[in-house]
Tab-separated table of C-alpha atoms in Angstrom:
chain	number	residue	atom	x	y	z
A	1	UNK	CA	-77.446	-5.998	50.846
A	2	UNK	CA	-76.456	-9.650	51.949
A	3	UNK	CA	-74.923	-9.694	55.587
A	4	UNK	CA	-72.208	-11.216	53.601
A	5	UNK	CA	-71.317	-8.008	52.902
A	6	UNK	CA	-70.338	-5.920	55.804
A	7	UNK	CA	-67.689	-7.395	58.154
A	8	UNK	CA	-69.321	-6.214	61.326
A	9	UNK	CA	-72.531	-8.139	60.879
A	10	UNK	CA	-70.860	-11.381	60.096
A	11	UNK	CA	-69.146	-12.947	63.373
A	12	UNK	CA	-65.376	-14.067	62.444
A	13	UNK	CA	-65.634	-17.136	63.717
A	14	UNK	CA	-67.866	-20.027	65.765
A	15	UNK	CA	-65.278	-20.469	69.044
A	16	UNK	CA	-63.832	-17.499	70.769
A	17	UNK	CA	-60.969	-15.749	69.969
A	18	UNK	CA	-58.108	-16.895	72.427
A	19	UNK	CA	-58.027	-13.403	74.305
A	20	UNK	CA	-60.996	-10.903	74.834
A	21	UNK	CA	-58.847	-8.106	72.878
A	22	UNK	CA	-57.114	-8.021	69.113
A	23	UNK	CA	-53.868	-6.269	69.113
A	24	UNK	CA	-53.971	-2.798	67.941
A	25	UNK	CA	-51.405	-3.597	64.982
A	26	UNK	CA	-53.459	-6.046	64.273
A	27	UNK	CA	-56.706	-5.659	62.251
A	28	UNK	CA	-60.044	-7.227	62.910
A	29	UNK	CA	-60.937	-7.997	58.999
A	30	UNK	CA	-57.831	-7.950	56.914
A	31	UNK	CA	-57.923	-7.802	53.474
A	32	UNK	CA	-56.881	-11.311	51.908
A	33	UNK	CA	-54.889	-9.106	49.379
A	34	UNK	CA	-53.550	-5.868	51.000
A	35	UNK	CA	-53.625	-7.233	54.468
A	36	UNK	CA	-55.688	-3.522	55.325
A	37	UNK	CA	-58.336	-3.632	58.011
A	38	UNK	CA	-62.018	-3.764	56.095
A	39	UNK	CA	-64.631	-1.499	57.396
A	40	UNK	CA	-68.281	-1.614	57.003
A	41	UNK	CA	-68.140	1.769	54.997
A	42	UNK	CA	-65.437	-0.074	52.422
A	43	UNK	CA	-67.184	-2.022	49.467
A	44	UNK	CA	-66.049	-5.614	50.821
A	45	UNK	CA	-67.002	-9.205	50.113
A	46	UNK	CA	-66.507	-11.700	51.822
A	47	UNK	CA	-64.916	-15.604	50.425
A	48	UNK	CA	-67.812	-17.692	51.697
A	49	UNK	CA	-67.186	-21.064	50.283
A	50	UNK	CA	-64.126	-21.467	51.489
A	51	UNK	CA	-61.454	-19.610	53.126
A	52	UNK	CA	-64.198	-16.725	55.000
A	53	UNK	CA	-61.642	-13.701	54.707
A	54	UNK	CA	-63.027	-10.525	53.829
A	55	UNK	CA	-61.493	-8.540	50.246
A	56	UNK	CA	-61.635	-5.150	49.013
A	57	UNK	CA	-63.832	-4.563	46.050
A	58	UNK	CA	-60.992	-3.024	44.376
A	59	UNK	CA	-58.113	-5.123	45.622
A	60	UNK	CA	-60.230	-8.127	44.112
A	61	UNK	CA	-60.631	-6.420	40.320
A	62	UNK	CA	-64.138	-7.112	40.853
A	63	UNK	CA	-65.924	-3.872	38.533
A	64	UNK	CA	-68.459	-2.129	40.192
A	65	UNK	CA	-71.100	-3.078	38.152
A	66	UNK	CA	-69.894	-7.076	39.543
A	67	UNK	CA	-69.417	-5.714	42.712
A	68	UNK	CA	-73.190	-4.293	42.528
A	69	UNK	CA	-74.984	-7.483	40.912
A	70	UNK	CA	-73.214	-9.469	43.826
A	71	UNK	CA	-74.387	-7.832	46.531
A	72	UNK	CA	-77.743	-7.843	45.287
A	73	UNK	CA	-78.246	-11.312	44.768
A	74	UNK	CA	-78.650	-12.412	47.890
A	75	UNK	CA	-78.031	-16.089	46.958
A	76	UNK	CA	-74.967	-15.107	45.271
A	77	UNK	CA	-71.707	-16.705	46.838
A	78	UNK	CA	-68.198	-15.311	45.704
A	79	UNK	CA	-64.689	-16.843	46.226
A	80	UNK	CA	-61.175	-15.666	45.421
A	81	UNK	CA	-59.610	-16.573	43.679
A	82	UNK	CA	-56.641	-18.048	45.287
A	83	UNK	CA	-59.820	-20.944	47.281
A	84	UNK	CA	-60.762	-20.765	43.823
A	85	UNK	CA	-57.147	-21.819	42.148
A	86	UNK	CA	-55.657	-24.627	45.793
A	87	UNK	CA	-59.032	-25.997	46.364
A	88	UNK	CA	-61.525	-28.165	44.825
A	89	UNK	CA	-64.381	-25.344	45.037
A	90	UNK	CA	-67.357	-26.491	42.883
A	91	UNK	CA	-68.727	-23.545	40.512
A	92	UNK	CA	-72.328	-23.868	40.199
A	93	UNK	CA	-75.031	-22.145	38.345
A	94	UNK	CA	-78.656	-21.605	38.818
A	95	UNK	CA	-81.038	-21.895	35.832
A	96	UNK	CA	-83.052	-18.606	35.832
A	97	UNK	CA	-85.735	-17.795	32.562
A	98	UNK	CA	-84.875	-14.790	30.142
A	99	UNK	CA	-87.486	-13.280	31.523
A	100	UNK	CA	-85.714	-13.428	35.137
A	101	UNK	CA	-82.426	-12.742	33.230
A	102	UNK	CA	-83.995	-9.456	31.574
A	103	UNK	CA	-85.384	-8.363	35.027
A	104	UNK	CA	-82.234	-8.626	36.978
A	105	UNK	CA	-80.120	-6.552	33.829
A	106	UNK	CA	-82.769	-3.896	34.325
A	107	UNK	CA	-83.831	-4.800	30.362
């Protein structure tokens, strides 16, 4: 799976955080929807174009079968939908043959 994926891998931000410790009420990867801590045994993805918050699978809609095809593409980038909606976030496709097509369906 992409390290885009689990919340532990991917560090939350470039400077430090402003104290050494998060408060307990506080969690380290809240959900942009829910607000709930993400773990690295939820199915999670992360916004990487814009806003870098980490989602639920199922607080996103996002069907399994999505879910699954995203994480295995590892030059797959999602966003949410709200980046997606306030910001300017160019959607962009990669050509890929039918044969590549037919290959990643499992055809």
């Amino acid at each position: 799976p992409s390290p885009s994926m689990h919340p532990r891998q991917q560090p939350q931000s470039s400077a430090p955080p402003a104290t050494d410790t998060v408060p307990a009420d506080q969690p380290s990867y809240p959900c942009g929807i829910c607000n709930q801590e993400v773990t690295d045994d939820d199915e999670a993805i992360l916004c990487e174009r814009s806003c870098e918050r980490w989602f639920h699978r199922m607080c996103t809609g996002l069907t399994q079968r999505a879910y699954d095809l995203l994480t295995a593409e590892s030059q797959a980038e999602w966003v949410c939908d709200t980046c997606i909606s306030g910001k300017s976030i160019p959607l962009e496709m990669e050509k890929c043959t039918a044969e590549e097509m037919r290959v990643n369906d499992g055809s």
